[in-house]
Coordinates of C-alpha atoms and ligand atoms in Angstrom, one line a residue:
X1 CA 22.5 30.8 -43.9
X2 CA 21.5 28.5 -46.5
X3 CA 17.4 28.6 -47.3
X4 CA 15.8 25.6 -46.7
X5 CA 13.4 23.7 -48.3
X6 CA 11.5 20.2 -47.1
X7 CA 12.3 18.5 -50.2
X8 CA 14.8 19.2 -52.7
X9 CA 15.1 16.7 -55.5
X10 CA 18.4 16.1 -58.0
X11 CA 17.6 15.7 -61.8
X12 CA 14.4 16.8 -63.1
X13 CA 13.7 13.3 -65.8
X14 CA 10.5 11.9 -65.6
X15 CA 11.1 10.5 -61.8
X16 CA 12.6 13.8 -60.1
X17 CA 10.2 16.3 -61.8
X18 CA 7.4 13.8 -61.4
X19 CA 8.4 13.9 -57.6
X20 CA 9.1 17.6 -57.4
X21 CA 5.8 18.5 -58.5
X22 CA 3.7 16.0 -56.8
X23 CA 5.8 17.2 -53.3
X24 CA 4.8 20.8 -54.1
X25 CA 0.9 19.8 -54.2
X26 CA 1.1 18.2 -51.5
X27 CA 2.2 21.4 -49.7
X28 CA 6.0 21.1 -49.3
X29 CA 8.6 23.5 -49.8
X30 CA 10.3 22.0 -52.8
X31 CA 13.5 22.7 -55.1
X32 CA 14.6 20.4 -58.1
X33 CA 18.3 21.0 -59.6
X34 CA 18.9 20.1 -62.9
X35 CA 22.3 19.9 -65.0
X36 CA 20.7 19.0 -68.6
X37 CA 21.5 21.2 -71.4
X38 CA 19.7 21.3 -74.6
X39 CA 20.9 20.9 -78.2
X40 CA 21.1 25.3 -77.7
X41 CA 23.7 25.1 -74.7
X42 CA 20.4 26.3 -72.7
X43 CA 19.4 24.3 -69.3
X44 CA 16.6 21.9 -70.6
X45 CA 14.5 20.1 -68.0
X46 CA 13.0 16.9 -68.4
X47 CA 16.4 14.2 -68.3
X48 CA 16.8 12.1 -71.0
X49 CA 13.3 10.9 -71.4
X50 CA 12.2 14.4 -72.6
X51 CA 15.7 15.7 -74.4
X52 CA 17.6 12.3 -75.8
X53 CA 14.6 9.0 -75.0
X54 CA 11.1 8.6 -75.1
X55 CA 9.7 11.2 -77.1
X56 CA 12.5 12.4 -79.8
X57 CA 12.8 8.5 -80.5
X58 CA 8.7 8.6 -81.0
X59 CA 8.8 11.6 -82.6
X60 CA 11.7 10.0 -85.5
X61 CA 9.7 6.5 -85.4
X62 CA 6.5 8.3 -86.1
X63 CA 7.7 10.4 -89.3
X64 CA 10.2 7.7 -90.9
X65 CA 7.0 5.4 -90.1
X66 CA 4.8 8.2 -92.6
X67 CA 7.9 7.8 -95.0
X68 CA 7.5 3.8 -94.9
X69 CA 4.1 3.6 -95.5
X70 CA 4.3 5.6 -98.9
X71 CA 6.1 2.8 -100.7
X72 CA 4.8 -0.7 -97.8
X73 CA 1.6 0.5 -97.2
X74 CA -0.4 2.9 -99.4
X75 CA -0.2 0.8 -102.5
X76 CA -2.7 -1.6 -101.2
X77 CA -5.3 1.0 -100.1
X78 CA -4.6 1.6 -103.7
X79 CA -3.0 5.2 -103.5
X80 CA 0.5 5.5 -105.6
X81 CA 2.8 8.5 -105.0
X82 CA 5.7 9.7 -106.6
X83 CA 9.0 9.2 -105.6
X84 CA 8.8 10.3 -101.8
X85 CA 11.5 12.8 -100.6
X86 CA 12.4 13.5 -96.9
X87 CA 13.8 16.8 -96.1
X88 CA 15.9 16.1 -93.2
X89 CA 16.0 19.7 -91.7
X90 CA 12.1 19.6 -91.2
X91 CA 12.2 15.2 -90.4
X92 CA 15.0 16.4 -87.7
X93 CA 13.4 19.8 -86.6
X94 CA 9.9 18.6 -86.4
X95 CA 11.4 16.3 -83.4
X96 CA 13.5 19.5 -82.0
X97 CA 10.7 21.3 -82.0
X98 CA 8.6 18.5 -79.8
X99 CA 11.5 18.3 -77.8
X100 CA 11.4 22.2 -76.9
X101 CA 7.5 21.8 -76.1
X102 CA 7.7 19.8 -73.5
X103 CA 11.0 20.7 -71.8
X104 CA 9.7 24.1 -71.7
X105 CA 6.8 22.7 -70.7
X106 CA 8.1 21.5 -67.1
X107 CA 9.8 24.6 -66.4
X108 CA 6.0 26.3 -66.8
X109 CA 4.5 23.1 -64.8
X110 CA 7.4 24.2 -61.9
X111 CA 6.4 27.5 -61.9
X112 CA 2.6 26.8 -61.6
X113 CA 2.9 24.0 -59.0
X114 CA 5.8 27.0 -56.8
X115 CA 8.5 24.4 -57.7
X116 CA 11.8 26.4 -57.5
X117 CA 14.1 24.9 -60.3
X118 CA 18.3 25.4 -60.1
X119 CA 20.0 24.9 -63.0
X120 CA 23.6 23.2 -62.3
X121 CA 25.1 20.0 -60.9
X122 CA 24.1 19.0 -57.4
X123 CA 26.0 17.6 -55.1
X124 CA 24.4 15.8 -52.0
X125 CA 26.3 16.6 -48.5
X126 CA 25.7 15.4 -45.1
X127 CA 23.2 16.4 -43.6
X128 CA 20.9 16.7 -46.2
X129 CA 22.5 19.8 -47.8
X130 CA 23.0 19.9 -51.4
X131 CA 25.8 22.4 -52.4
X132 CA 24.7 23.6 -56.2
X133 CA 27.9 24.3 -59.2
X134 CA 26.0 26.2 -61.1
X135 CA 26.4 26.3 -65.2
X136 CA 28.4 29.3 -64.4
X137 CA 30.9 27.7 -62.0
X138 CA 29.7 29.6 -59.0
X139 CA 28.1 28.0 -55.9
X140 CA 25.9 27.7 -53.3
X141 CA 24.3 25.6 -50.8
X142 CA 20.9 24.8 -50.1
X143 CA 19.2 22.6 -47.3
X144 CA 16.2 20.3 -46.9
X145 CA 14.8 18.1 -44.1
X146 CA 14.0 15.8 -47.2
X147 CA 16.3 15.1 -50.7
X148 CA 15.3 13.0 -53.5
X149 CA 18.3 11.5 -56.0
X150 CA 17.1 11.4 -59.2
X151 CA 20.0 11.7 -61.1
X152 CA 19.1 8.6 -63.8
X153 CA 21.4 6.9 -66.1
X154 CA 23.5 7.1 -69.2
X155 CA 24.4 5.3 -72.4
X156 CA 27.3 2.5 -71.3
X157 CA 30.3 2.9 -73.4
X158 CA 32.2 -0.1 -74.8
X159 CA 35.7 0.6 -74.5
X160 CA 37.1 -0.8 -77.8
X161 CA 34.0 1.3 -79.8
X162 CA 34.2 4.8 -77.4
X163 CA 31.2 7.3 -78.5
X164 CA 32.9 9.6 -80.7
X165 CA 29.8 11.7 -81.5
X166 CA 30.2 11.4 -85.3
X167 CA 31.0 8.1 -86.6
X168 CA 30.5 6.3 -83.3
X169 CA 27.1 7.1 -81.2
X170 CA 24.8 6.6 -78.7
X171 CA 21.0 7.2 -78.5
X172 CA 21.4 11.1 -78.8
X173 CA 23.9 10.8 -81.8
X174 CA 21.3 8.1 -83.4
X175 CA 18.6 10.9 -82.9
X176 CA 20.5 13.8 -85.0
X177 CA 22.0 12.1 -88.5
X178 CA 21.8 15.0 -90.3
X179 CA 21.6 12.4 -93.5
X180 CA 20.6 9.2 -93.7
X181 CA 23.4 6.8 -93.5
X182 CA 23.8 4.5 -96.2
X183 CA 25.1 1.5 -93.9
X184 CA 24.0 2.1 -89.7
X185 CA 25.4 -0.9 -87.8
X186 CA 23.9 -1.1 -83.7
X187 CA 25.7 -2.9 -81.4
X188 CA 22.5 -4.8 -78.9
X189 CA 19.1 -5.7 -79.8
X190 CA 17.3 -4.0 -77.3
X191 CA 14.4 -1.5 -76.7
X192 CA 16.7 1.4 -78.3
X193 CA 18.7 -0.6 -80.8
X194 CA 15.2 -1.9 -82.7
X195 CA 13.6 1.6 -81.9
X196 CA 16.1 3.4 -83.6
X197 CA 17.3 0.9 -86.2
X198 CA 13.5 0.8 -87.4
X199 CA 14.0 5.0 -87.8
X200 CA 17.1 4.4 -90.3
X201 CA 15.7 1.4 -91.9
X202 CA 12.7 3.0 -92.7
X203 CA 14.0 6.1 -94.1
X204 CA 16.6 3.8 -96.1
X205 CA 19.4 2.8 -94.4
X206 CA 20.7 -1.0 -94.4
X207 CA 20.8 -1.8 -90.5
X208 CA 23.0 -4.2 -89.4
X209 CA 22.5 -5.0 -85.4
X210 CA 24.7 -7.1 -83.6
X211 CA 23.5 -8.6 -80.2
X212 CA 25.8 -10.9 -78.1
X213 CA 23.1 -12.8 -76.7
X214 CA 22.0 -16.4 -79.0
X215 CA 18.4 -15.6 -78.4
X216 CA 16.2 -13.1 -79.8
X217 CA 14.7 -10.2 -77.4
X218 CA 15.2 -12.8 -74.6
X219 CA 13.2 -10.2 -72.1
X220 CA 10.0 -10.7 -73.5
X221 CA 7.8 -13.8 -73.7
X222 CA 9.2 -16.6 -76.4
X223 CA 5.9 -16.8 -78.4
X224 CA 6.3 -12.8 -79.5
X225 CA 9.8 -12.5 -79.1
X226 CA 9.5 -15.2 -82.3
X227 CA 6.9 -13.1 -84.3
X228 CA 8.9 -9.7 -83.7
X229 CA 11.7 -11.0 -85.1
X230 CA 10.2 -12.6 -88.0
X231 CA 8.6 -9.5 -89.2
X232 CA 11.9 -7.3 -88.3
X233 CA 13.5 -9.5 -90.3
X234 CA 10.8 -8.6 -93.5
X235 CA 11.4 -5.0 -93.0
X236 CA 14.8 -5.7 -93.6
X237 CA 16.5 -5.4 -90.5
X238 CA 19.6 -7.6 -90.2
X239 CA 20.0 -9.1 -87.0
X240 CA 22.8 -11.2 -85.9
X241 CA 22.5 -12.9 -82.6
X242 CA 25.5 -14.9 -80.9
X243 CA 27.4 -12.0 -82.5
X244 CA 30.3 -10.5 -79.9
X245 CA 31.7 -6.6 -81.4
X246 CA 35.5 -7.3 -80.8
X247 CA 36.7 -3.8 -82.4
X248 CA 35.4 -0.9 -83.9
X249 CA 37.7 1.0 -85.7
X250 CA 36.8 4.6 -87.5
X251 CA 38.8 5.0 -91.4
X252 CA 37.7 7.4 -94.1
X253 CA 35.2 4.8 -95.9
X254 CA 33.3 4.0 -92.3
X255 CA 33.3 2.3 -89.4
X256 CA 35.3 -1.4 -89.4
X257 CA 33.5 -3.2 -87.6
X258 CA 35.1 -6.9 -86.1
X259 CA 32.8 -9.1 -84.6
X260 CA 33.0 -13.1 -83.6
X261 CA 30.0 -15.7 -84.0
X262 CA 29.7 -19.4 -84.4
X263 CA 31.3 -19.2 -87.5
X264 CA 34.4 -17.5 -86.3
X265 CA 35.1 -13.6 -87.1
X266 CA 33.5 -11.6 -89.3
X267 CA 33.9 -8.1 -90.8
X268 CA 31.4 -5.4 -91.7
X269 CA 31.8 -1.4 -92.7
X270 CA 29.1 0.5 -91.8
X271 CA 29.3 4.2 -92.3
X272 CA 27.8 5.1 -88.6
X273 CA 27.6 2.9 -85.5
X274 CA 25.2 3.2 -83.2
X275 CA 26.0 1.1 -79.8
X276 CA 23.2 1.0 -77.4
X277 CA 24.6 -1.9 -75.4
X278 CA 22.5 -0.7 -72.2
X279 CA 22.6 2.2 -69.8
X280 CA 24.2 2.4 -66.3
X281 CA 23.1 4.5 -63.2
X282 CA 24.6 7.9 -63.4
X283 CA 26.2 9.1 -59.9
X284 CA 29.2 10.7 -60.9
X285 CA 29.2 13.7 -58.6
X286 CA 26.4 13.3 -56.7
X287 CA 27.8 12.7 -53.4
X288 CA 30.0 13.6 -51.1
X289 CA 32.0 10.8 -49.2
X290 CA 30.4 11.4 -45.8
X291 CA 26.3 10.8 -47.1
X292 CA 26.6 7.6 -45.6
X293 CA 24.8 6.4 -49.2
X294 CA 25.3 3.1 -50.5
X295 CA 25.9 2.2 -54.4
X296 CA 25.3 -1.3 -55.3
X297 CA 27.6 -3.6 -57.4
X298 CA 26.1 -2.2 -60.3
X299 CA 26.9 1.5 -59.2
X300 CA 23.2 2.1 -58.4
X301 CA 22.1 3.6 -55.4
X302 CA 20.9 1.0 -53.0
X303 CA 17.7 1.8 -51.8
X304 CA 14.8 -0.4 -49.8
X305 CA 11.6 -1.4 -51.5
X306 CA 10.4 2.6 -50.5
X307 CA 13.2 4.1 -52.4
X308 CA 14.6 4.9 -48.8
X309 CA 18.8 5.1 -48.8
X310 CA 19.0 4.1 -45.2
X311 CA 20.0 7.7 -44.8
X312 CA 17.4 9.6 -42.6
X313 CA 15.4 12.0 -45.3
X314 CA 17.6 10.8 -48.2
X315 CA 15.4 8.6 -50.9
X316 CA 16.5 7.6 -54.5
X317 CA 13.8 6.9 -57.5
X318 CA 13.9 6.2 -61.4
X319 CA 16.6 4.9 -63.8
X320 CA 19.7 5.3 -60.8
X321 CA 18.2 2.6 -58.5
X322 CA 17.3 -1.4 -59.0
X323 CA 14.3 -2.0 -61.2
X324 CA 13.4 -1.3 -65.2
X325 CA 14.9 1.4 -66.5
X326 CA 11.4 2.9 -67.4
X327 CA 9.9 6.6 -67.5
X328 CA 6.8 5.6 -66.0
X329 CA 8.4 3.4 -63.5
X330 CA 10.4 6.4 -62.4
X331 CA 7.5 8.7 -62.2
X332 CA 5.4 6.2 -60.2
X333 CA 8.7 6.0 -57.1
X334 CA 8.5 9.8 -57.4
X335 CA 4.9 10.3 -56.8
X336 CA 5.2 7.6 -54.0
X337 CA 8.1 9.1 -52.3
X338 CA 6.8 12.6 -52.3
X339 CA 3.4 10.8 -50.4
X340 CA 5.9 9.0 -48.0
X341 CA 7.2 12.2 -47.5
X342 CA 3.8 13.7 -47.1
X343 CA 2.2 11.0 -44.5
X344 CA 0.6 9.3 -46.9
X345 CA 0.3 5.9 -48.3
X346 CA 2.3 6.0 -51.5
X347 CA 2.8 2.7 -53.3
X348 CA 4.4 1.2 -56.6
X349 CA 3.2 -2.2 -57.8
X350 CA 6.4 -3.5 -59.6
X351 CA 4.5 -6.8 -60.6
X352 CA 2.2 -4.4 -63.2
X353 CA 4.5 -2.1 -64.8
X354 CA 4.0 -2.5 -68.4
X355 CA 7.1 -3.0 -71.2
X356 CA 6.5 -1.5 -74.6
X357 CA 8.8 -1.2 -77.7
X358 CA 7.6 0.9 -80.1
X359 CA 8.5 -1.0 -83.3
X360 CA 6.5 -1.9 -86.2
X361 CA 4.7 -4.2 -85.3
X362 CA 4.9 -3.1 -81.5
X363 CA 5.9 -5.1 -78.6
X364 CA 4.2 -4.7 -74.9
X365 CA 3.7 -7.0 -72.3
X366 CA 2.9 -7.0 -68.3
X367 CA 3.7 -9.4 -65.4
X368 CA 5.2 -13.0 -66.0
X369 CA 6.5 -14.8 -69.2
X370 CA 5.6 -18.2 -69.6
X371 CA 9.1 -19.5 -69.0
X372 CA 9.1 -17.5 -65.8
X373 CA 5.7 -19.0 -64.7
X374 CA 7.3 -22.2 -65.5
X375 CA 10.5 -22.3 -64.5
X376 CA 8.8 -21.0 -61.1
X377 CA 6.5 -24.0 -60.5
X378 CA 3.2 -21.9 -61.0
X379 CA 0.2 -24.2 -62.7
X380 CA -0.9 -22.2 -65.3
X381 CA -3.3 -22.1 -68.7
X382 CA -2.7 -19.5 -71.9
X383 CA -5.3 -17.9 -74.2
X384 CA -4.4 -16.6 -77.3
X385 CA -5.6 -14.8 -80.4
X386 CA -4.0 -13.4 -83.7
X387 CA -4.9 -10.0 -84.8
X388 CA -5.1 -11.5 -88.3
X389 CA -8.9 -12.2 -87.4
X390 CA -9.4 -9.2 -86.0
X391 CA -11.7 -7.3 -88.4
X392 CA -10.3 -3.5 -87.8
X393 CA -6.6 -5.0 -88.1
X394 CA -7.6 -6.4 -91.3
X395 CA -9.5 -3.1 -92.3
X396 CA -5.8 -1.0 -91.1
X397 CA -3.5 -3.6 -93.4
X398 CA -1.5 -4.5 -89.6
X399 CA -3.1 -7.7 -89.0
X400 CA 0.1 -8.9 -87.5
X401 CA 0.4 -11.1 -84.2
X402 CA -1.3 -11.7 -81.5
X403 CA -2.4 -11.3 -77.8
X404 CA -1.4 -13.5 -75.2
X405 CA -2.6 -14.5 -72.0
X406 CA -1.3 -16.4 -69.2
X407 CA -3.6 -16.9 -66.1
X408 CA -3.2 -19.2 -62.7
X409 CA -4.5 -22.9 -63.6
X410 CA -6.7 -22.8 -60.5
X411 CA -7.6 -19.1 -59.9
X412 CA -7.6 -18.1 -63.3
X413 CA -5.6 -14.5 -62.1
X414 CA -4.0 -13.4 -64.7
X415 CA 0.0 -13.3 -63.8
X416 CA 0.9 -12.2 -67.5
X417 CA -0.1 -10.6 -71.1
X418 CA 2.0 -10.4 -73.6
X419 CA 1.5 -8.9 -77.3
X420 CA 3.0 -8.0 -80.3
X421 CA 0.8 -6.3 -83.0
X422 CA -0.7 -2.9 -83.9
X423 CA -1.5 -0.5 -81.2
X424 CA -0.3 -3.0 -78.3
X425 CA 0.9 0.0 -76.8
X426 CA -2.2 0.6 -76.0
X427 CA -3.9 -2.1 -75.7
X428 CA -1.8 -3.0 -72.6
X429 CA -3.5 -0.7 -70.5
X430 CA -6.5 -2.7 -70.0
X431 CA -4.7 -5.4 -68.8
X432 CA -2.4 -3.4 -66.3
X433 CA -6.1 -2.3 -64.8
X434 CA -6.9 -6.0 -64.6
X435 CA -4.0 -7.2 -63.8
X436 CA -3.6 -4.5 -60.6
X437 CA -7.3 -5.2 -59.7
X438 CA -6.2 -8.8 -59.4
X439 CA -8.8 -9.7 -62.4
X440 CA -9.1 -13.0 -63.7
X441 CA -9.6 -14.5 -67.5
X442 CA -12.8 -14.5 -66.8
X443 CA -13.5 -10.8 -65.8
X444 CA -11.7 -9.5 -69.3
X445 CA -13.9 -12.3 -70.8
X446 CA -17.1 -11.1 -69.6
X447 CA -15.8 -7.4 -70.6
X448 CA -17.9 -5.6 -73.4
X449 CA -15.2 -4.3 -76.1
X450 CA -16.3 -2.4 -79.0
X451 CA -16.4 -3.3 -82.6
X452 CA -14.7 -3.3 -84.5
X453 CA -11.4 -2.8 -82.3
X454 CA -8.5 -3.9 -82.1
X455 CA -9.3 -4.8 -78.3
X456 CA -11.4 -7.4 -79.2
X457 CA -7.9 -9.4 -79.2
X458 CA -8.0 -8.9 -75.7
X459 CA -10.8 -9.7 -75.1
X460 CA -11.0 -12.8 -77.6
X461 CA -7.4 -13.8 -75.5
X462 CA -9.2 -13.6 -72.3
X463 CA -12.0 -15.9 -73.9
X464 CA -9.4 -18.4 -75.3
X465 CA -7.7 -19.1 -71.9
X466 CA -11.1 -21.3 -71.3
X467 CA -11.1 -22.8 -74.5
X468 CA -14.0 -20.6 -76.3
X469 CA -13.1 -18.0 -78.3
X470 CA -15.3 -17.2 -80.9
X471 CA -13.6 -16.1 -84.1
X472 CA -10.9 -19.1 -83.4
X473 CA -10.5 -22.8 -83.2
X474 CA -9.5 -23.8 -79.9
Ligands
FAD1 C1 16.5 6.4 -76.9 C2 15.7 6.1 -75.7 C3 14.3 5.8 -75.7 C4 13.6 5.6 -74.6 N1 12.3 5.3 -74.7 C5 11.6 5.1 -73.6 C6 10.2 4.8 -73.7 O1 9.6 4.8 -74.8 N2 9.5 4.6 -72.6 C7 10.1 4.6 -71.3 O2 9.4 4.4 -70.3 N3 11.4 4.8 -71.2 C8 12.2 5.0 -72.3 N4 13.5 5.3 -72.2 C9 14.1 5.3 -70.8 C10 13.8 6.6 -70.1 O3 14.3 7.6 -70.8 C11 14.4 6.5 -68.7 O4 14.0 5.4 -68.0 C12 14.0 7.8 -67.9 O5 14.4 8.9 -68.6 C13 14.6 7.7 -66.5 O6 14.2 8.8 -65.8 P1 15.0 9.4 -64.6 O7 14.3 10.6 -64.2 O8 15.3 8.4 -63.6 O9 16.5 9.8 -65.2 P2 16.8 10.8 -66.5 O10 15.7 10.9 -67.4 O11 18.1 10.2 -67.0 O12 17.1 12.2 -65.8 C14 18.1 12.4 -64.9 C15 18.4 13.9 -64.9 O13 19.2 14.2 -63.8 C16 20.2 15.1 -64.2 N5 21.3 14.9 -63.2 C17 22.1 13.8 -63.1 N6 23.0 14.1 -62.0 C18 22.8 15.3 -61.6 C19 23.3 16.1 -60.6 N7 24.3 15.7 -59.8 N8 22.8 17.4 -60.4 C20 21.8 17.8 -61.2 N9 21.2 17.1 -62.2 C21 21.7 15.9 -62.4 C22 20.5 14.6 -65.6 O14 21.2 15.7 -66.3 C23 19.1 14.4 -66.1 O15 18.5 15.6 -66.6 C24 14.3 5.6 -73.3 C25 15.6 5.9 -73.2 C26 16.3 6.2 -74.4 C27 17.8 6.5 -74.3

């Protein structure tokens, strides 16, 4: 007889082991199967966020960030180095070596929380079995009154520029150049093209990114969207909007690139490609025909607003259902589904969840854009406030953009803050915990904030939505 557990969970990225371990402390019987291998050919837990996203992409931005500053930055603080060398072994493995920390670090968080962990490919059954293809090939079946699909998302492959691993790559190709390339072209300006396009462009390269769409980070509010692209555009990033790849072809100089915009086709050589045109839901194998689970047009696994499939005990969180394809918002369905589980009162507020891109400057925002608020009909008023009269953004040299702040006209709730600017990834915080409080201008205005900090912004925004800001006109 199969054993049986009361919650196994499928892919161990930030939602499933999130989920896995939150179900174990709250006294459940709980497995989570994994089929990630590492860059060793070892099982590595921890999905993409862990092994080929969030923190290898930090990792890279922080060091080529260090290499940056030596020539952009530490002239005027008035220190001059020599030519600056990178050693790619040690730029690459200091990220490796991150990487390995914290993979290893869920297998020790399994094992102190009783998780039991499988390494293979799981395969959901009816009745809530889940037969297990281990790395080895052999298999077995294990049981649950409860199973949790995590199984998240991968890299979407354009068909006429397929991922080749050398000259054409996606986000974990993009992570392991073992040389700078001279000439990177990215097809999409989104989160990961501009994350890793700032990498290479800081340690050198000439980036090229080519984004379909005619405006400019169209996600995030106009106002920053505007100053991002202006000061991506200093660093030296080229980016073409209104730009449609139409063939990518791999010769001994590089990678011919054809694209089309308004003024008709263009060409370009680049000597890698990076295309990081989105991600889709990954499902392949997951489930059996029988499940009686749904997949949406999108191939994602349709799920009501509590992550339940419709099928009894089956429930789907993080980057293969609806919704931003977000660590945290992954980790946040899997702590609440475990508690659903549990008898509790799980919840996710999907109105709050806060978008950052960790560029230079860096990009964050939380709730509505302006054009949402008024396309939408909702009376509104916006603070505002430029961390070029921010004293401790002067002090740093990064007294770049500003803080944004959109509140009801009548209520003064704040529906939406955006920023662009240093440490925005950050600052954000403060106005989730508002925002989720249901906090007004007015609250954030009556806030003490240290000085000098670079959350005086915030707090200066919050004062500006009423017209009285004090280290601004208004
Ligand atoms: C370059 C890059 C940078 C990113 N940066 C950020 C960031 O800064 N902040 C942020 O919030 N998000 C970021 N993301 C997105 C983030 O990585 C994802 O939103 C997150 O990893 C999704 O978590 P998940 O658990 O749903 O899925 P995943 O992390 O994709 O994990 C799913 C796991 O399930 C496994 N699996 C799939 N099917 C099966 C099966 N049948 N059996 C067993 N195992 C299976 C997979 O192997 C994988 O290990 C980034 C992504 C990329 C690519």
């Amino acid at each position: 007889m199969s054993e049986k557990y009361d919650v196994i969970v499928i892919g161990a990225g930030p939602a499933g082991y999130v989920a896995a371990i939150r179900a174990a402390q709250l006294g459940l019987k709980t497995a989570c199967i994994d089929a990630f291998t590492g860059k060793d050919g070892k099982p590595a837990l921890g999905g993409t966020c862990l092994n080929v996203g969030c923190i290898p992409s930090k990792a890279l931005l922080d060091s080529s960030r260090q290499f940056w500053n030596i020539a952009h930055n530490l002239p005027v603080h008035g220190i001059s180095v020599g030519d600056a060398k990178v050693d790619m072994g040690t730029f690459i493995g200091r990220k490796d070596k991150i990487v390995k920390q914290f993979t290893g670090g869920i297998g020790q968080l399994f094992k102190a929380n009783k998780v039991t962990p499988f390494f293979g490919t799981g395969k959901l059954l009816k009745g809530n079995s889940v037969e297990i293809t281990g790395t080895d090939g052999k298999k077995e079946t294990i049981s649950a009154t409860n199973v949790i699909l995590a199984s998240g998302s991968v890299p979407i492959e354009l068909p006429f520029a397929k991922f080749d691993g050398k000259a054409i790559v996606d986000n974990a190709g993009a992570l392991d150049f073992t040389e700078v390339p001279k000439r990177l072209g990215v097809i999409g300006a989104g989160v990961i093209g501009l994350e890793l396009g700032s990498v290479w462009r800081r340690m050198g390269s000439e980036v090229t990114i080519i984004e379909a769409l005619p405006d400019f980070l169209s996600v995030a509010d106009a106002d920053i969207a505007k100053v991002a692209a202006r000061e991506f555009a200093k660093q030296g990033l080229d980016i073409k909007l209104d730009a449609k790849l139409n063939k990518a072809e791999v010769k001994k100089d590089g990678v011919h690139l054809v694209y089309t915009n308004k003024d008709g086709e263009q060409k370009l050589v680049v000597d890698k490609l990076l295309v990081a045109v989105g991600r889709r839901a990954y499902t392949q194998n997951l489930l059996a025909d029988d499940t009686g689970v749904k997949l949406d047009e999108r191939g994602r696994i349709l799920v009501d607003e509590h992550c339940h499939t419709g099928v009894d005990g089956v429930w789907a969180i993080g980057d293969a259902v609806r919704g931003p394809m977000l660590a945290h918002k992954g980790s946040e369905e899997g702590v609440a589904v475990a508690e659903w589980i549990a008898g509790k009162a799980g919840h996710v507020n999907y109105d709050t969840i806060p978008f950052v891109i960790y560029t230079e400057p860096e990009v964050a925002w939380a709730g509505k854009t302006e054009k949402e608020l008024k396309d939408a009909g909702v009376p509104y008023k916006v603070g505002s406030f430029p961390f070029a009269a921010i004293g401790r953004a002067v002090a740093m040299n990064e007294a770049i953009g500003q803080v944004k702040m959109i509140a009801h006209a009548e209520t003064d709730r704040i529906l939406g803050v955006h920023m662009v600017g240093p440490g925005v990834s950050e600052l954000i915080a403060e106005c989730v915990v508002a925002m989720e409080f249901k906090g007004s201008s007015e609250d954030l205005a009556r806030i003490v904030h240290a000085h000098p900090t670079l959350s005086e912004a915030v707090h200066e925004a919050a004062l500006s939505v009423d017209k009285r800001a004090i280290h601004k006109g208004n």
